[in-house]
Tab-separated table of C-alpha atoms in Angstrom:
chain	number	residue	atom	x	y	z
A	275	MET	CA	121.363	176.213	131.423
A	276	PHE	CA	119.835	172.455	132.347
A	277	LEU	CA	123.272	171.372	133.068
A	278	LYS	CA	123.722	174.113	135.568
A	279	GLU	CA	119.852	173.602	137.032
A	280	MET	CA	120.730	170.452	137.797
A	281	GLU	CA	123.587	170.402	139.749
A	282	GLU	CA	121.635	173.650	141.631
A	283	LYS	CA	119.187	171.132	142.803
A	284	LYS	CA	122.112	168.169	143.605
A	285	LYS	CA	123.476	170.516	145.732
A	286	GLN	CA	120.404	171.552	147.594
A	287	GLN	CA	119.334	167.762	147.615
A	288	LEU	CA	122.400	167.196	149.506
A	289	LEU	CA	122.146	170.144	151.869
A	290	THR	CA	119.033	168.779	152.803
A	291	ALA	CA	120.174	165.375	153.152
A	292	GLU	CA	123.272	166.613	155.417
A	293	LYS	CA	120.933	168.480	157.747
A	294	HIS	CA	119.036	165.085	158.453
A	295	ALA	CA	122.485	163.225	158.836
A	296	ARG	CA	123.379	165.845	161.753
A	297	ASN	CA	120.112	164.903	162.837
A	298	GLY	CA	120.705	161.027	163.175
A	299	VAL	CA	119.557	159.923	160.274
A	300	VAL	CA	121.188	157.643	158.296
A	301	PHE	CA	121.334	157.842	154.659
A	302	ILE	CA	122.439	154.452	152.742
A	303	ASP	CA	122.867	156.730	149.938
A	304	CYS	CA	122.123	160.207	149.831
A	305	PHE	CA	122.665	161.117	146.461
A	306	THR	CA	120.067	159.655	144.995
A	307	ALA	CA	117.365	160.109	148.474
A	308	TYR	CA	114.641	163.294	147.113
A	309	ILE	CA	113.141	165.023	150.338
A	310	ASP	CA	111.500	168.313	150.330
A	311	ASP	CA	112.330	171.129	152.987
A	312	GLN	CA	109.147	170.662	154.795
A	313	VAL	CA	109.682	166.758	155.832
A	314	LYS	CA	110.778	165.809	158.719
A	315	ILE	CA	112.865	162.968	160.043
A	316	GLY	CA	113.832	161.528	163.396
A	317	GLU	CA	116.695	160.509	164.574
A	318	GLY	CA	118.311	156.488	164.073
A	319	THR	CA	115.930	156.413	161.133
A	320	VAL	CA	117.099	154.715	157.976
A	321	ILE	CA	117.000	156.123	154.254
A	322	GLY	CA	117.551	153.512	151.463
A	323	PRO	CA	118.422	154.479	148.317
A	324	CYS	CA	115.942	156.323	145.496
A	325	VAL	CA	113.455	156.976	148.299
A	326	THR	CA	111.690	160.139	147.802
A	327	LEU	CA	109.466	161.940	150.672
A	328	GLN	CA	107.412	164.699	149.774
A	329	GLY	CA	105.365	167.397	151.293
A	330	LYS	CA	104.198	167.675	154.855
A	331	THR	CA	105.521	164.488	155.341
A	332	VAL	CA	107.168	163.217	159.175
A	333	ILE	CA	108.972	160.144	159.646
A	334	GLY	CA	109.233	159.179	163.327
A	335	SER	CA	112.603	157.617	164.566
A	336	ASN	CA	114.299	154.165	164.156
A	337	CYS	CA	112.083	153.527	161.063
A	338	ILE	CA	113.522	152.006	157.851
A	339	ILE	CA	112.277	153.875	154.582
A	340	GLY	CA	113.001	151.386	152.089
A	341	GLN	CA	114.684	151.254	148.265
A	342	ASN	CA	112.085	153.216	145.625
A	343	THR	CA	109.894	154.603	148.246
A	344	VAL	CA	107.538	157.426	147.587
A	345	ILE	CA	105.806	159.187	150.868
A	346	LYS	CA	103.832	162.258	149.979
A	347	ASP	CA	102.321	164.346	152.798
A	348	SER	CA	101.657	161.291	155.317
A	349	VAL	CA	102.581	160.849	158.943
A	350	VAL	CA	104.546	157.763	159.585
A	351	ASP	CA	105.378	157.061	163.527
A	352	ASP	CA	108.297	155.544	165.632
A	353	GLY	CA	109.760	152.110	164.364
A	354	VAL	CA	107.764	151.830	160.869
A	355	GLU	CA	109.508	149.767	158.088
A	356	ILE	CA	108.329	150.064	154.405
A	357	GLN	CA	110.165	148.682	151.642
A	358	SER	CA	109.749	149.918	148.519
A	359	SER	CA	105.659	151.288	148.650
A	360	VAL	CA	103.829	154.416	147.808
A	361	ILE	CA	101.448	156.434	150.833
A	362	THR	CA	99.834	159.280	150.331
A	363	GLU	CA	98.125	161.487	152.549
A	364	SER	CA	98.028	158.610	154.927
A	365	THR	CA	99.050	157.848	158.489
A	366	VAL	CA	100.968	154.589	160.078
A	367	GLY	CA	101.256	153.272	163.402
A	368	SER	CA	104.280	152.777	165.518
A	369	GLY	CA	105.917	149.331	165.110
A	370	THR	CA	103.922	148.413	161.616
A	371	LYS	CA	105.552	147.079	158.565
A	372	VAL	CA	104.655	148.145	154.750
A	373	GLY	CA	105.373	146.135	151.841
A	374	PRO	CA	107.126	145.465	149.736
A	375	PHE	CA	105.261	146.983	147.045
A	376	ALA	CA	102.134	147.894	148.979
A	377	TYR	CA	99.663	150.973	147.719
A	378	MET	CA	98.577	153.237	150.486
A	379	ARG	CA	96.389	156.088	149.116
A	380	PRO	CA	94.898	159.161	150.564
A	381	LYS	CA	92.659	158.834	153.530
A	382	SER	CA	93.980	155.665	154.344
A	383	HIS	CA	94.802	155.221	158.419
A	384	VAL	CA	96.978	152.262	160.168
A	385	GLY	CA	97.251	151.438	163.509
A	386	ARG	CA	100.155	149.675	165.265
A	387	ASN	CA	101.736	146.884	164.682
A	388	CYS	CA	100.040	145.782	161.472
A	389	LYS	CA	101.494	144.250	158.704
A	390	VAL	CA	100.315	145.557	155.070
A	391	GLY	CA	102.106	143.228	153.002
A	392	ASP	CA	103.375	142.894	149.064
A	393	PHE	CA	100.614	144.109	146.476
A	394	VAL	CA	98.090	145.616	149.102
A	395	GLU	CA	96.442	148.367	148.063
A	396	ILE	CA	94.351	150.692	150.676
A	397	LYS	CA	92.529	153.451	149.982
A	398	ASN	CA	90.073	155.958	152.670
A	399	SER	CA	90.249	153.024	154.829
A	400	THR	CA	91.034	152.589	158.687
A	401	ILE	CA	92.894	149.463	159.821
A	402	GLY	CA	93.042	149.346	164.015
A	403	ASP	CA	96.392	147.586	165.871
A	404	LYS	CA	97.509	144.477	164.509
A	405	THR	CA	95.669	143.983	162.286
A	406	LYS	CA	97.519	141.785	159.151
A	407	ALA	CA	96.589	142.197	155.170
A	408	SER	CA	99.810	140.065	154.508
A	409	HIS	CA	99.516	140.138	150.402
A	410	LEU	CA	97.378	140.659	147.310
A	411	THR	CA	94.383	142.402	149.116
A	412	TYR	CA	92.167	145.573	148.344
A	413	ILE	CA	90.674	147.620	151.364
A	414	GLY	CA	88.542	150.620	150.010
A	415	ASP	CA	86.336	152.539	151.837
A	416	SER	CA	86.318	150.428	154.794
A	417	ASP	CA	86.803	150.025	158.733
A	418	VAL	CA	88.534	147.515	159.932
A	419	GLY	CA	89.292	146.603	163.479
A	420	SER	CA	91.925	145.509	165.534
A	421	GLY	CA	93.277	141.739	165.525
A	422	VAL	CA	91.778	141.192	161.752
A	423	ASN	CA	93.091	138.604	159.619
A	424	LEU	CA	92.583	139.947	155.858
A	425	GLY	CA	93.373	136.389	154.197
A	426	CYS	CA	95.507	136.699	150.553
A	427	GLY	CA	93.152	137.793	147.697
A	428	VAL	CA	90.987	139.193	149.735
A	429	VAL	CA	88.726	142.247	148.335
A	430	PHE	CA	86.342	144.738	150.011
A	431	VAL	CA	83.732	145.327	146.683
A	432	ASN	CA	83.066	149.083	147.422
A	433	TYR	CA	81.590	150.440	143.632
A	434	ASP	CA	78.754	148.952	142.232
A	435	GLY	CA	79.091	151.657	138.882
A	436	SER	CA	77.907	154.793	139.840
A	437	GLU	CA	78.295	154.583	143.998
A	438	LYS	CA	80.751	153.713	146.551
A	439	TYR	CA	79.583	151.841	149.933
A	440	ARG	CA	81.510	151.254	153.014
A	441	SER	CA	82.032	148.409	155.265
A	442	VAL	CA	83.203	147.234	158.517
A	443	VAL	CA	85.066	144.207	159.887
A	444	GLU	CA	84.986	144.342	163.705
A	445	ASP	CA	87.892	143.204	165.958
A	446	ASN	CA	89.697	139.855	165.983
A	447	ALA	CA	87.157	138.598	163.232
A	448	PHE	CA	89.424	136.523	160.587
A	449	ILE	CA	88.055	136.727	156.813
A	450	GLY	CA	89.583	133.684	154.817
A	451	CYS	CA	91.502	134.027	151.599
A	452	ASN	CA	89.772	135.072	148.046
A	453	SER	CA	86.827	136.156	149.948
A	454	ASN	CA	85.080	139.230	148.586
A	455	LEU	CA	83.296	141.920	150.553
A	456	VAL	CA	80.368	143.292	148.952
A	457	SER	CA	79.946	146.694	150.511
A	458	PRO	CA	77.746	147.939	152.250
A	459	VAL	CA	78.703	145.179	155.043
A	460	LYS	CA	79.544	144.203	158.647
A	461	VAL	CA	80.943	141.665	159.666
A	462	GLY	CA	80.341	141.121	163.422
A	463	GLU	CA	83.308	140.673	166.007
A	464	GLY	CA	85.271	137.349	165.800
A	465	ALA	CA	83.438	136.127	163.108
A	466	TYR	CA	85.349	133.648	160.420
A	467	ILE	CA	84.199	133.763	156.840
A	468	ALA	CA	85.581	130.792	155.332
A	469	ALA	CA	87.693	131.601	151.949
A	470	GLY	CA	86.499	131.719	148.534
A	471	SER	CA	83.071	133.200	149.791
A	472	THR	CA	81.164	136.183	148.644
A	473	VAL	CA	79.392	138.481	151.598
A	474	THR	CA	76.233	140.123	150.700
A	475	SER	CA	74.866	140.562	153.844
A	476	ASP	CA	75.762	141.425	157.482
A	477	VAL	CA	77.651	138.791	159.605
A	478	ASP	CA	76.965	138.096	163.268
A	479	GLY	CA	79.906	137.767	165.683
A	480	ASP	CA	81.328	134.813	166.265
A	481	SER	CA	79.423	133.194	163.546
A	482	LEU	CA	80.660	131.008	160.422
A	483	TYR	CA	79.993	132.577	157.001
A	484	ILE	CA	80.476	129.731	153.795
A	485	ALA	CA	79.073	130.849	150.524
A	486	ARG	CA	80.461	128.568	147.890
A	487	ALA	CA	78.876	126.668	144.897
A	488	LYS	CA	78.510	122.830	145.632
A	489	GLY	CA	81.874	121.065	144.070
A	490	THR	CA	81.322	118.522	141.025
A	491	GLU	CA	84.045	115.788	139.753
A	492	LYS	CA	83.373	114.504	136.479
A	493	PRO	CA	85.818	110.902	136.270
A	494	GLY	CA	87.193	110.903	132.915
A	495	TRP	CA	85.651	114.132	131.469
A	496	VAL	CA	89.425	115.261	130.273
A	497	SER	CA	89.937	112.105	128.017
A	498	ALA	CA	86.322	112.108	126.834
A	499	LYS	CA	86.591	115.371	125.492
A	500	GLY	CA	90.360	115.272	124.336
A	501	ILE	CA	90.984	118.519	125.051
A	502	LEU	CA	94.193	118.416	126.445
A	503	LYS	CA	97.530	116.799	124.179
A	504	ARG	CA	99.219	113.801	126.007
A	505	LYS	CA	103.140	113.515	125.854
A	506	LYS	CA	104.308	111.203	123.451
């Protein structure tokens, strides 16, 4: 009984892939692509192995949906490239690149020609056109403008243990690596947040914000403590 059910599911899976293929969709391996009946896919889009498209998902034309990607109840515009990522109840603008290993949680809306890179997580946020978050960044409960650069390790600190708060980053701001934006804060247009800063108050546009402890060097400290073993 189990094998018969599996054979029937596989047959339906192949029929669905065949329907899309007739409309100009390219499958790298139609035997491993899982596509719900409601899903719509535009002409010229390439579907990689082990891709899962669920619910009311709409994929535009000439996209690349790479291996192991899962998309549920989301809209992906034309010319988008997604690699090994998970997108749920969200939208992705045309020409944007997502992944590998990105995670877009519900109510995430990314604009056109953006970069959502490896190990970037977005939740309940909007991101304007041409904004880049290339790697290792968390964007939660925030509105990020166009042309913004979010450096490696940027975190929107949106939760204080009981409530969640929203932050705003205006157009063309630059958020340096390993910066924390403690919500709710507003970073003005064209502002520059120095790497390693923790932002706890609003930053005016065209301003440089620096929040770092002063570095101190203690010569000979390691040898005096004897905490590192020397190679013989």
